XYZ file of N, CA, C and O in Angstrom:
816
model
N 75.466 -142.682 -56.478
C 75.750 -141.413 -57.164
C 77.252 -141.224 -57.324
O 78.027 -141.539 -56.433
N 77.654 -140.736 -58.496
C 79.073 -140.472 -58.725
C 79.527 -139.237 -57.983
O 78.716 -138.411 -57.558
N 80.808 -139.104 -57.810
C 81.361 -137.924 -57.147
C 81.249 -136.718 -58.069
O 81.378 -136.838 -59.288
N 80.970 -135.527 -57.521
C 80.888 -134.335 -58.375
C 82.227 -134.065 -59.037
O 83.288 -134.307 -58.460
N 82.157 -133.577 -60.282
C 83.393 -133.310 -61.012
C 84.199 -132.195 -60.358
O 85.412 -132.172 -60.425
N 83.498 -131.255 -59.749
C 84.177 -130.144 -59.070
C 83.864 -130.212 -57.586
O 82.711 -130.416 -57.206
N 84.850 -130.047 -56.723
C 84.569 -130.063 -55.285
C 83.529 -129.012 -54.922
O 83.474 -127.934 -55.514
N 82.680 -129.348 -53.947
C 81.654 -128.400 -53.521
C 82.271 -127.165 -52.887
O 81.664 -126.097 -52.879
N 83.467 -127.299 -52.360
C 84.097 -126.190 -51.656
C 85.599 -126.215 -51.892
O 86.235 -127.262 -51.829
N 86.163 -125.069 -52.217
C 87.612 -124.937 -52.334
C 87.971 -123.479 -52.062
O 87.099 -122.627 -51.912
N 89.242 -123.197 -51.994
C 89.699 -121.850 -51.637
C 89.267 -120.817 -52.675
O 88.946 -119.675 -52.327
N 89.238 -121.217 -53.931
C 88.843 -120.282 -54.981
C 87.393 -119.844 -54.814
O 87.074 -118.656 -54.906
N 86.505 -120.805 -54.544
C 85.092 -120.463 -54.372
C 84.881 -119.645 -53.097
O 84.045 -118.736 -53.060
N 85.622 -119.980 -52.056
C 85.514 -119.206 -50.816
C 85.943 -117.762 -51.062
O 85.283 -116.812 -50.624
N 87.042 -117.585 -51.790
C 87.537 -116.236 -52.078
C 86.536 -115.460 -52.920
O 86.248 -114.287 -52.642
N 86.017 -116.084 -53.963
C 85.048 -115.419 -54.836
C 83.816 -114.989 -54.057
O 83.324 -113.861 -54.209
N 83.337 -115.861 -53.196
C 82.140 -115.548 -52.404
C 82.424 -114.438 -51.401
O 81.608 -113.516 -51.227
N 83.576 -114.506 -50.729
C 83.937 -113.449 -49.777
C 84.040 -112.099 -50.485
O 83.574 -111.080 -49.956
N 84.623 -112.093 -51.675
C 84.767 -110.839 -52.413
C 83.404 -110.290 -52.815
O 83.171 -109.067 -52.749
N 82.496 -111.152 -53.223
C 81.139 -110.707 -53.565
C 80.474 -110.050 -52.363
O 79.836 -108.996 -52.498
N 80.635 -110.650 -51.199
C 80.017 -110.102 -49.983
C 80.639 -108.762 -49.614
O 79.942 -107.799 -49.280
N 81.982 -108.678 -49.696
C 82.654 -107.416 -49.366
C 82.266 -106.327 -50.371
O 82.040 -105.172 -49.982
N 82.186 -106.665 -51.644
C 81.766 -105.683 -52.646
C 80.363 -105.150 -52.337
O 80.057 -103.978 -52.604
N 79.519 -105.997 -51.768
C 78.144 -105.600 -51.455
C 78.050 -104.775 -50.181
O 77.314 -103.785 -50.129
N 78.796 -105.178 -49.132
C 78.558 -104.557 -47.829
C 79.813 -104.068 -47.106
O 79.724 -103.503 -46.018
N 80.993 -104.278 -47.681
C 82.212 -103.743 -47.090
C 82.815 -104.604 -46.005
O 83.861 -104.261 -45.455
N 82.207 -105.712 -45.664
C 82.698 -106.635 -44.638
C 82.227 -108.033 -44.995
O 81.488 -108.225 -45.956
N 82.687 -109.019 -44.223
C 82.215 -110.384 -44.405
C 82.380 -111.133 -43.092
O 83.130 -110.716 -42.205
N 81.678 -112.226 -42.976
C 81.888 -113.153 -41.863
C 81.945 -114.552 -42.454
O 81.385 -114.814 -43.527
N 82.603 -115.442 -41.756
C 82.703 -116.822 -42.237
C 81.323 -117.473 -42.307
O 81.014 -118.167 -43.295
N 80.429 -117.284 -41.318
C 79.074 -117.848 -41.452
C 78.332 -117.332 -42.691
O 77.589 -118.088 -43.322
N 78.535 -116.061 -43.045
C 77.897 -115.539 -44.259
C 78.382 -116.284 -45.495
O 77.593 -116.622 -46.383
N 79.677 -116.510 -45.564
C 80.242 -117.242 -46.701
C 79.652 -118.644 -46.757
O 79.244 -119.127 -47.824
N 79.583 -119.298 -45.606
C 79.048 -120.658 -45.548
C 77.597 -120.700 -46.016
O 77.215 -121.583 -46.814
N 76.785 -119.758 -45.553
C 75.376 -119.745 -45.952
C 75.231 -119.565 -47.451
O 74.423 -120.238 -48.099
N 76.022 -118.648 -48.002
C 75.905 -118.387 -49.437
C 76.353 -119.591 -50.265
O 75.838 -119.832 -51.355
N 77.302 -120.343 -49.744
C 77.788 -121.523 -50.461
C 76.977 -122.772 -50.127
O 77.201 -123.833 -50.731
N 76.071 -122.667 -49.154
C 75.227 -123.795 -48.810
C 75.954 -124.897 -48.059
O 75.657 -126.084 -48.234
N 76.926 -124.497 -47.224
C 77.687 -125.480 -46.446
C 77.702 -125.052 -44.984
O 77.271 -123.949 -44.637
N 78.223 -125.923 -44.142
C 78.389 -125.590 -42.732
C 79.611 -124.691 -42.544
O 80.600 -124.797 -43.283
N 79.563 -123.839 -41.541
C 80.687 -122.939 -41.270
C 81.971 -123.721 -41.041
O 83.045 -123.334 -41.513
N 81.870 -124.842 -40.346
C 83.061 -125.651 -40.081
C 83.711 -126.139 -41.361
O 84.937 -126.300 -41.423
N 82.910 -126.349 -42.405
C 83.462 -126.811 -43.684
C 84.364 -125.750 -44.303
O 85.390 -126.072 -44.925
N 83.987 -124.484 -44.135
C 84.820 -123.402 -44.669
C 86.171 -123.394 -43.957
O 87.225 -123.264 -44.584
N 86.139 -123.583 -42.641
C 87.382 -123.562 -41.864
C 88.327 -124.703 -42.218
O 89.523 -124.621 -41.952
N 87.804 -125.751 -42.828
C 88.669 -126.856 -43.264
C 89.588 -126.432 -44.413
O 90.615 -127.069 -44.654
N 89.209 -125.362 -45.104
C 89.935 -124.955 -46.313
C 90.782 -123.693 -46.128
O 91.615 -123.386 -46.988
N 90.547 -122.952 -45.062
C 91.250 -121.685 -44.866
C 91.757 -121.579 -43.438
O 91.266 -122.268 -42.537
N 92.713 -120.697 -43.240
C 93.284 -120.456 -41.920
C 92.501 -119.355 -41.216
O 92.994 -118.249 -40.983
N 91.233 -119.637 -40.918
C 90.395 -118.683 -40.220
C 90.049 -117.463 -41.048
O 90.283 -117.394 -42.256
N 89.475 -116.477 -40.365
C 89.072 -115.241 -41.045
C 90.276 -114.515 -41.632
O 90.207 -113.987 -42.748
N 91.389 -114.490 -40.891
C 92.586 -113.814 -41.393
C 93.082 -114.465 -42.685
O 93.590 -113.774 -43.573
N 92.927 -115.776 -42.773
C 93.324 -116.456 -43.998
C 92.480 -116.028 -45.184
O 92.981 -115.886 -46.310
N 91.199 -115.790 -44.942
C 90.319 -115.330 -46.023
C 90.697 -113.911 -46.440
O 90.686 -113.584 -47.630
N 91.042 -113.069 -45.469
C 91.483 -111.706 -45.801
C 92.699 -111.753 -46.734
O 92.779 -111.010 -47.714
N 93.630 -112.651 -46.451
C 94.812 -112.744 -47.307
C 94.476 -113.314 -48.688
O 95.087 -112.930 -49.686
N 93.499 -114.207 -48.748
C 93.040 -114.689 -50.056
C 92.413 -113.540 -50.848
O 92.612 -113.434 -52.065
N 91.672 -112.689 -50.173
C 91.104 -111.508 -50.831
C 92.207 -110.588 -51.335
O 92.148 -110.059 -52.452
N 93.225 -110.400 -50.514
C 94.344 -109.538 -50.914
C 95.015 -110.095 -52.171
O 95.317 -109.357 -53.106
N 95.251 -111.401 -52.179
C 95.865 -112.017 -53.352
C 94.993 -111.862 -54.591
O 95.492 -111.599 -55.683
N 93.676 -112.041 -54.416
C 92.766 -111.961 -55.558
C 92.761 -110.543 -56.155
O 92.850 -110.379 -57.371
N 92.639 -109.541 -55.308
C 92.597 -108.163 -55.814
C 93.949 -107.771 -56.400
O 94.031 -107.206 -57.491
N 95.031 -108.115 -55.689
C 96.372 -107.727 -56.137
C 96.805 -108.469 -57.390
O 97.716 -108.017 -58.098
N 96.156 -109.587 -57.702
C 96.510 -110.339 -58.908
C 96.278 -109.517 -60.169
O 96.878 -109.781 -61.218
N 95.425 -108.500 -60.067
C 95.143 -107.643 -61.222
C 96.204 -106.562 -61.419
O 96.179 -105.848 -62.431
N 97.129 -106.415 -60.467
C 98.204 -105.430 -60.613
C 99.275 -106.017 -61.526
O 99.742 -107.127 -61.311
N 99.660 -105.256 -62.519
C 100.658 -105.731 -63.487
C 102.061 -105.483 -62.928
O 102.599 -104.386 -63.038
N 102.641 -106.516 -62.343
C 103.978 -106.380 -61.768
C 105.047 -106.130 -62.808
O 106.117 -105.580 -62.491
N 104.775 -106.484 -64.060
C 105.761 -106.268 -65.122
C 106.020 -104.789 -65.372
O 107.054 -104.431 -65.949
N 105.120 -103.927 -64.916
C 105.338 -102.490 -65.076
C 106.605 -102.037 -64.356
O 107.219 -101.037 -64.735
N 106.996 -102.768 -63.320
C 108.180 -102.388 -62.547
C 109.472 -102.604 -63.316
O 110.538 -102.171 -62.878
N 109.399 -103.259 -64.471
C 110.590 -103.481 -65.291
C 110.825 -102.350 -66.295
O 111.816 -102.352 -67.014
N 109.909 -101.399 -66.344
C 110.046 -100.317 -67.323
C 111.216 -99.411 -66.984
O 111.681 -99.338 -65.857
N 111.673 -98.708 -67.985
C 112.745 -97.722 -67.803
C 112.245 -96.346 -68.221
O 111.458 -96.233 -69.158
N 112.676 -95.301 -67.554
C 113.476 -95.286 -66.325
C 112.628 -95.670 -65.113
O 111.439 -95.955 -65.252
N 113.241 -95.611 -63.933
C 112.579 -96.071 -62.721
C 111.287 -95.319 -62.430
O 110.311 -95.922 -61.949
N 111.257 -93.999 -62.722
C 110.051 -93.237 -62.390
C 108.890 -93.590 -63.319
O 107.727 -93.574 -62.905
N 109.196 -93.954 -64.563
C 108.146 -94.434 -65.461
C 107.605 -95.766 -64.961
O 106.401 -96.047 -65.058
N 108.491 -96.600 -64.408
C 108.070 -97.879 -63.849
C 107.129 -97.669 -62.665
O 106.075 -98.312 -62.561
N 107.485 -96.759 -61.759
C 106.650 -96.517 -60.586
C 105.314 -95.900 -60.968
O 104.269 -96.229 -60.382
N 105.314 -95.029 -61.966
C 104.062 -94.417 -62.415
C 103.137 -95.461 -63.034
O 101.930 -95.488 -62.765
N 103.696 -96.347 -63.854
C 102.882 -97.393 -64.492
C 102.351 -98.369 -63.443
O 101.199 -98.815 -63.517
N 103.199 -98.711 -62.469
C 102.767 -99.601 -61.388
C 101.640 -98.952 -60.595
O 100.647 -99.612 -60.257
N 101.762 -97.659 -60.323
C 100.737 -96.944 -59.567
C 99.399 -96.965 -60.305
O 98.339 -97.172 -59.699
N 99.427 -96.766 -61.616
C 98.173 -96.755 -62.388
C 97.525 -98.137 -62.395
O 96.298 -98.260 -62.289
N 98.338 -99.179 -62.523
C 97.796 -100.534 -62.506
C 97.266 -100.891 -61.116
O 96.196 -101.503 -60.980
N 97.989 -100.501 -60.101
C 97.606 -100.714 -58.696
C 96.258 -100.048 -58.428
O 95.342 -100.642 -57.835
N 96.130 -98.809 -58.877
C 94.885 -98.062 -58.682
C 93.713 -98.749 -59.376
O 92.625 -98.889 -58.803
N 93.914 -99.188 -60.601
C 92.829 -99.836 -61.344
C 92.373 -101.121 -60.645
O 91.168 -101.415 -60.582
N 93.329 -101.884 -60.105
C 92.985 -103.136 -59.434
C 92.099 -102.883 -58.220
O 91.092 -103.579 -58.008
N 92.439 -101.873 -57.431
C 91.660 -101.613 -56.222
C 90.409 -100.794 -56.504
O 89.426 -100.888 -55.751
N 90.403 -100.033 -57.579
C 89.187 -99.301 -57.952
C 88.074 -100.272 -58.330
O 86.891 -99.944 -58.202
N 88.446 -101.468 -58.786
C 87.440 -102.479 -59.130
C 86.761 -103.044 -57.883
O 85.646 -103.567 -57.959
N 87.441 -102.942 -56.735
C 86.895 -103.470 -55.474
C 87.218 -102.505 -54.334
O 87.923 -102.866 -53.377
N 86.712 -101.281 -54.390
C 87.118 -100.262 -53.411
C 86.728 -100.591 -51.968
O 87.383 -100.132 -51.038
N 85.704 -101.403 -51.797
C 85.264 -101.687 -50.427
C 86.193 -102.671 -49.714
O 86.060 -102.886 -48.510
N 87.136 -103.236 -50.463
C 88.143 -104.088 -49.805
C 89.234 -103.260 -49.147
O 89.979 -103.775 -48.300
N 89.368 -101.993 -49.531
C 90.504 -101.191 -49.079
C 90.544 -101.050 -47.553
O 91.584 -101.325 -46.937
N 89.455 -100.630 -46.888
C 89.534 -100.537 -45.418
C 89.838 -101.880 -44.770
O 90.544 -101.949 -43.760
N 89.327 -102.950 -45.344
C 89.549 -104.285 -44.790
C 91.011 -104.700 -44.911
O 91.612 -105.208 -43.964
N 91.597 -104.463 -46.077
C 92.959 -104.925 -46.335
C 94.016 -104.020 -45.712
O 95.111 -104.487 -45.385
N 93.714 -102.740 -45.564
C 94.719 -101.826 -45.017
C 94.774 -101.853 -43.492
O 95.615 -101.176 -42.896
N 93.896 -102.601 -42.869
C 93.919 -102.695 -41.404
C 94.389 -104.064 -40.928
O 94.213 -104.405 -39.758
N 94.988 -104.841 -41.821
C 95.565 -106.127 -41.421
C 96.925 -106.278 -42.081
O 97.135 -105.778 -43.193
N 97.873 -106.949 -41.416
C 99.220 -107.095 -41.974
C 99.211 -107.896 -43.277
O 98.393 -108.799 -43.469
N 100.137 -107.551 -44.162
C 100.275 -108.264 -45.429
C 101.063 -109.550 -45.184
O 102.201 -109.512 -44.730
N 100.444 -110.685 -45.489
C 101.106 -111.977 -45.307
C 101.137 -112.804 -46.587
O 101.935 -113.730 -46.698
N 100.274 -112.496 -47.534
C 100.142 -113.317 -48.737
C 101.461 -113.355 -49.510
O 101.982 -112.304 -49.904
N 102.034 -114.547 -49.740
C 103.340 -114.651 -50.405
C 103.392 -113.964 -51.771
O 104.389 -113.318 -52.097
N 102.347 -114.098 -52.565
C 102.364 -113.495 -53.903
C 102.383 -111.970 -53.825
O 102.991 -111.311 -54.670
N 101.715 -111.423 -52.825
C 101.701 -109.966 -52.655
C 103.047 -109.493 -52.123
O 103.601 -108.483 -52.592
N 103.604 -110.228 -51.170
C 104.928 -109.884 -50.649
C 105.977 -109.931 -51.762
O 106.905 -109.110 -51.787
N 105.817 -110.864 -52.693
C 106.764 -110.970 -53.808
C 106.730 -109.722 -54.678
O 107.764 -109.284 -55.201
N 105.548 -109.114 -54.819
C 105.469 -107.897 -55.620
C 106.121 -106.718 -54.894
O 106.796 -105.887 -55.513
N 105.970 -106.676 -53.580
C 106.676 -105.651 -52.808
C 108.193 -105.852 -52.917
O 108.948 -104.879 -53.026
N 108.620 -107.087 -52.879
C 110.046 -107.388 -53.028
C 110.563 -106.832 -54.355
O 111.663 -106.257 -54.424
N 109.765 -106.994 -55.381
C 110.138 -106.505 -56.708
C 110.226 -104.975 -56.723
O 111.150 -104.398 -57.309
N 109.279 -104.314 -56.062
C 109.287 -102.851 -56.009
C 110.490 -102.343 -55.217
O 111.140 -101.365 -55.618
N 110.787 -103.007 -54.101
C 111.958 -102.617 -53.305
C 113.223 -102.743 -54.140
O 114.077 -101.839 -54.165
N 113.375 -103.855 -54.837
C 114.553 -104.058 -55.680
C 114.677 -103.005 -56.759
O 115.785 -102.533 -57.049
N 113.537 -102.603 -57.325
C 113.563 -101.587 -58.389
C 114.076 -100.265 -57.853
O 114.869 -99.570 -58.528
N 113.639 -99.898 -56.667
C 114.068 -98.622 -56.083
C 115.532 -98.675 -55.648
O 116.269 -97.697 -55.829
N 115.955 -99.798 -55.094
C 117.367 -99.926 -54.713
C 118.263 -99.867 -55.947
O 119.315 -99.219 -55.934
N 117.842 -100.515 -57.022
C 118.615 -100.478 -58.260
C 118.703 -99.061 -58.829
O 119.686 -98.700 -59.473
N 117.650 -98.266 -58.571
C 117.647 -96.886 -59.062
C 118.587 -95.993 -58.257
O 118.924 -94.882 -58.700
N 118.992 -96.457 -57.057
C 119.941 -95.684 -56.258
C 119.377 -95.094 -54.988
O 120.059 -94.315 -54.308
N 118.136 -95.445 -54.615
C 117.572 -94.915 -53.375
C 118.279 -95.512 -52.159
O 118.675 -96.682 -52.169
N 118.423 -94.704 -51.127
C 118.960 -95.198 -49.862
C 117.974 -96.192 -49.263
O 116.754 -96.029 -49.393
N 118.490 -97.201 -48.604
C 117.637 -98.247 -48.044
C 116.574 -97.661 -47.116
O 115.413 -98.095 -47.136
N 116.947 -96.673 -46.317
C 116.004 -96.093 -45.355
C 114.869 -95.331 -46.035
O 113.823 -95.088 -45.417
N 115.047 -94.960 -47.303
C 114.012 -94.201 -48.020
C 113.044 -95.096 -48.781
O 111.981 -94.630 -49.219
N 113.382 -96.348 -48.968
C 112.603 -97.209 -49.864
C 111.164 -97.409 -49.381
O 110.212 -97.211 -50.147
N 110.971 -97.809 -48.136
C 109.607 -98.066 -47.673
C 108.765 -96.790 -47.594
O 107.590 -96.806 -47.976
N 109.301 -95.647 -47.130
C 108.500 -94.422 -47.198
C 108.063 -94.079 -48.623
O 106.942 -93.606 -48.830
N 108.929 -94.331 -49.613
C 108.566 -94.059 -51.003
C 107.418 -94.968 -51.440
O 106.459 -94.516 -52.093
N 107.473 -96.230 -51.079
C 106.415 -97.170 -51.465
C 105.116 -96.858 -50.727
O 104.029 -96.840 -51.322
N 105.205 -96.592 -49.434
C 103.998 -96.317 -48.647
C 103.329 -95.029 -49.117
O 102.098 -94.943 -49.210
N 104.124 -94.017 -49.440
C 103.553 -92.770 -49.944
C 102.823 -93.010 -51.266
O 101.747 -92.448 -51.508
N 103.402 -93.845 -52.107
C 102.742 -94.168 -53.380
C 101.409 -94.867 -53.107
O 100.399 -94.561 -53.755
N 101.395 -95.781 -52.148
C 100.148 -96.468 -51.810
C 99.101 -95.496 -51.278
O 97.905 -95.650 -51.556
N 99.528 -94.500 -50.520
C 98.581 -93.497 -50.021
C 97.892 -92.780 -51.177
O 96.677 -92.547 -51.160
N 98.667 -92.418 -52.185
C 98.102 -91.756 -53.362
C 97.164 -92.706 -54.104
O 96.040 -92.343 -54.478
N 97.621 -93.924 -54.322
C 96.863 -94.912 -55.103
C 95.545 -95.282 -54.425
O 94.480 -95.238 -55.044
N 95.605 -95.662 -53.153
C 94.416 -96.152 -52.479
C 93.420 -95.030 -52.199
O 92.203 -95.240 -52.274
N 93.936 -93.842 -51.909
C 93.034 -92.705 -51.747
C 92.287 -92.410 -53.029
O 91.078 -92.141 -53.030
N 92.984 -92.493 -54.151
C 92.348 -92.244 -55.436
C 91.368 -93.351 -55.796
O 90.301 -93.096 -56.365
N 91.709 -94.613 -55.460
C 90.793 -95.725 -55.740
C 89.482 -95.551 -54.980
O 88.395 -95.822 -55.504
N 89.569 -95.070 -53.743
C 88.354 -94.776 -52.982
C 87.585 -93.627 -53.614
O 86.350 -93.655 -53.686
N 88.298 -92.629 -54.095
C 87.653 -91.487 -54.736
C 86.888 -91.911 -55.985
O 85.825 -91.375 -56.292
N 87.420 -92.901 -56.709
C 86.752 -93.363 -57.919
C 85.404 -94.015 -57.604
O 84.515 -94.078 -58.467
N 85.253 -94.502 -56.381
C 83.991 -95.134 -55.985
C 83.001 -94.138 -55.391
O 81.854 -94.494 -55.110
N 83.447 -92.904 -55.212
C 82.586 -91.890 -54.608
C 81.571 -91.382 -55.635
O 81.780 -91.501 -56.844
N 80.457 -90.816 -55.172
C 79.498 -90.215 -56.100
C 80.164 -89.115 -56.915
O 81.073 -88.427 -56.424
N 79.734 -88.956 -58.146
C 80.319 -87.931 -58.999
C 80.114 -86.540 -58.399
O 80.974 -85.679 -58.480
N 78.931 -86.345 -57.797
C 78.640 -85.056 -57.159
C 78.834 -85.203 -55.648
O 77.937 -85.621 -54.926
N 80.030 -84.877 -55.190
C 80.342 -85.003 -53.768
C 79.971 -83.757 -52.971
O 79.938 -83.769 -51.758
N 79.706 -82.655 -53.666
C 79.343 -81.403 -53.005
C 77.939 -81.008 -53.470
O 77.711 -80.778 -54.657
N 77.000 -80.949 -52.540
C 75.632 -80.560 -52.859
C 75.386 -79.167 -52.293
O 75.354 -78.978 -51.074
N 75.219 -78.220 -53.173
C 75.064 -76.829 -52.766
C 73.584 -76.449 -52.797
O 73.002 -76.250 -53.866
N 72.981 -76.381 -51.618
C 71.567 -76.007 -51.549
C 71.376 -74.536 -51.906
O 70.369 -74.150 -52.499
N 72.388 -73.735 -51.580
C 72.316 -72.294 -51.859
C 73.665 -71.852 -52.390
O 74.606 -71.621 -51.632
N 73.770 -71.748 -53.720
C 75.057 -71.416 -54.335
C 75.523 -70.016 -53.971
O 76.720 -69.720 -54.032
N 74.617 -69.165 -53.550
C 75.021 -67.801 -53.192
C 75.826 -67.796 -51.893
O 76.578 -66.861 -51.626
N 75.690 -68.851 -51.092
C 76.439 -68.924 -49.832
C 77.891 -69.326 -50.077
O 78.775 -68.983 -49.289
N 78.126 -70.042 -51.155
C 79.492 -70.485 -51.491
C 79.721 -70.252 -52.994
O 79.889 -71.212 -53.766
N 79.767 -69.012 -53.417
C 79.833 -68.723 -54.858
C 81.127 -69.189 -55.514
O 81.112 -69.661 -56.660
N 82.238 -69.086 -54.816
C 83.500 -69.511 -55.430
C 83.562 -71.022 -55.582
O 84.053 -71.545 -56.592
N 83.050 -71.739 -54.580
C 82.985 -73.193 -54.678
C 82.071 -73.600 -55.830
O 82.399 -74.513 -56.604
N 80.963 -72.919 -55.990
C 80.029 -73.228 -57.078
C 80.695 -73.037 -58.434
O 80.537 -73.865 -59.343
N 81.468 -71.967 -58.571
C 82.159 -71.709 -59.848
C 83.225 -72.770 -60.110
O 83.390 -73.242 -61.236
N 83.962 -73.121 -59.052
C 85.015 -74.126 -59.214
C 84.423 -75.483 -59.601
O 84.962 -76.189 -60.459
N 83.311 -75.851 -58.976
C 82.654 -77.117 -59.312
C 82.138 -77.101 -60.740
O 82.224 -78.108 -61.456
N 81.644 -75.968 -61.163
C 81.137 -75.855 -62.527
C 82.234 -75.970 -63.569
O 81.991 -76.416 -64.698
N 83.444 -75.583 -63.185
C 84.571 -75.624 -64.130
C 85.331 -76.945 -64.074
O 86.197 -77.193 -64.924
N 85.021 -77.786 -63.091
C 85.756 -79.043 -62.933
C 85.448 -79.992 -64.084
O 84.306 -80.073 -64.544
N 86.466 -80.711 -64.576
C 86.245 -81.652 -65.676
C 85.444 -82.864 -65.218
O 85.394 -83.170 -64.024
N 84.840 -83.570 -66.165
C 84.072 -84.767 -65.828
C 84.975 -85.858 -65.249
O 84.559 -86.625 -64.400
N 86.202 -85.911 -65.721
C 87.142 -86.927 -65.247
C 87.941 -86.405 -64.058
O 89.156 -86.549 -64.001
N 87.252 -85.802 -63.093
C 87.944 -85.149 -61.974
C 88.818 -86.131 -61.200
O 89.900 -85.777 -60.761
N 88.343 -87.375 -61.036
C 89.115 -88.348 -60.269
C 90.426 -88.679 -60.969
O 91.485 -88.726 -60.332
N 90.364 -88.889 -62.276
C 91.577 -89.204 -63.032
C 92.551 -88.035 -63.010
O 93.761 -88.225 -62.819
N 92.033 -86.831 -63.200
C 92.913 -85.661 -63.218
C 93.536 -85.419 -61.848
O 94.710 -85.061 -61.748
N 92.751 -85.615 -60.803
C 93.278 -85.428 -59.450
C 94.370 -86.456 -59.165
O 95.399 -86.139 -58.551
N 94.159 -87.692 -59.613
C 95.165 -88.734 -59.405
C 96.456 -88.397 -60.136
O 97.554 -88.517 -59.566
N 96.355 -87.997 -61.391
C 97.559 -87.686 -62.161
C 98.286 -86.490 -61.565
O 99.526 -86.445 -61.576
N 97.551 -85.525 -61.031
C 98.178 -84.375 -60.364
C 98.937 -84.829 -59.123
O 100.093 -84.435 -58.902
N 98.293 -85.663 -58.294
C 98.943 -86.161 -57.084
C 100.148 -87.032 -57.427
O 101.197 -86.946 -56.777
N 100.018 -87.863 -58.463
C 101.116 -88.741 -58.862
C 102.304 -87.924 -59.368
O 103.461 -88.217 -59.034
N 102.023 -86.889 -60.151
C 103.101 -86.040 -60.668
C 103.830 -85.337 -59.524
O 105.069 -85.249 -59.515
N 103.073 -84.838 -58.543
C 103.693 -84.178 -57.404
C 104.523 -85.143 -56.579
O 105.627 -84.808 -56.120
N 103.999 -86.329 -56.404
C 104.728 -87.369 -55.679
C 106.043 -87.693 -56.373
O 107.109 -87.734 -55.749
N 105.994 -87.921 -57.674
C 107.201 -88.292 -58.414
C 108.228 -87.166 -58.413
O 109.434 -87.417 -58.316
N 107.760 -85.931 -58.489
C 108.694 -84.803 -58.461
C 109.456 -84.773 -57.143
O 110.679 -84.582 -57.115
N 108.738 -84.992 -56.055
C 109.404 -84.983 -54.750
C 110.351 -86.173 -54.614
O 111.471 -86.037 -54.084
N 109.931 -87.341 -55.081
C 110.751 -88.536 -54.942
C 112.022 -88.424 -55.783
O 113.088 -88.912 -55.385
N 111.936 -87.782 -56.942
C 113.151 -87.552 -57.744
C 114.136 -86.688 -56.964
O 115.358 -86.921 -57.003
N 113.619 -85.689 -56.252
C 114.480 -84.832 -55.426
C 115.135 -85.656 -54.311
O 116.312 -85.467 -54.000
N 114.364 -86.568 -53.737
C 114.887 -87.432 -52.692
C 116.019 -88.313 -53.237
O 117.053 -88.492 -52.590
N 115.820 -88.853 -54.430
C 116.855 -89.681 -55.046
C 118.131 -88.877 -55.294
O 119.248 -89.351 -55.058
N 117.963 -87.635 -55.770
C 119.136 -86.784 -56.007
C 119.926 -86.593 -54.715
O 121.162 -86.629 -54.717
N 119.204 -86.396 -53.599
C 119.864 -86.213 -52.308
C 120.562 -87.506 -51.864
O 121.657 -87.466 -51.298
N 119.943 -88.650 -52.160
C 120.543 -89.924 -51.766
C 121.860 -90.191 -52.528
O 122.729 -90.904 -52.029
N 121.953 -89.620 -53.715
C 123.101 -89.905 -54.561
C 124.238 -88.906 -54.399
O 125.271 -89.021 -55.066
N 124.036 -87.904 -53.515
C 125.113 -86.936 -53.284
C 126.281 -87.584 -52.521
O 126.064 -88.433 -51.679
């Protein structure tokens, strides 16, 4: 028999399979990946640096959908807003990866390179070095919280008796269908307003 044209196992297939499992159940194990690929668990370990290595492959795969070129836009706040929207869309496609990825250190070189780019953009804009990481982390809080919200049921409040909470019932009735998008844009606008104030203080 000739050799298969495509290897039975490689990092790309392992990543794709791990992502499918996480999308389904919010977690994964190496034996699960092996079973789904029809190989021995030890074979998977030949291609990756353990479970942590697979987590970083997942991070790279999801983050690959973030458009880093948005960080080149002018002015700096338009760049950060565009990056935030792209970041949100990438993680909204795989919201169940968020708890997994936010509880392990970022090691993936391609992802670190995008953070490097964001840091440089903020430094070029005039932010003090000590303010740069809080600005980025705060943006991630807005983005990832909103990405999780996009995966939530449309009706998050079930009112068995509207007379018990009449004001909440009225507010829910008046809420737009695109509540997640509107809430994100509101949070992003508030974030940017505060960060502009921070930049002004840094430049005094």
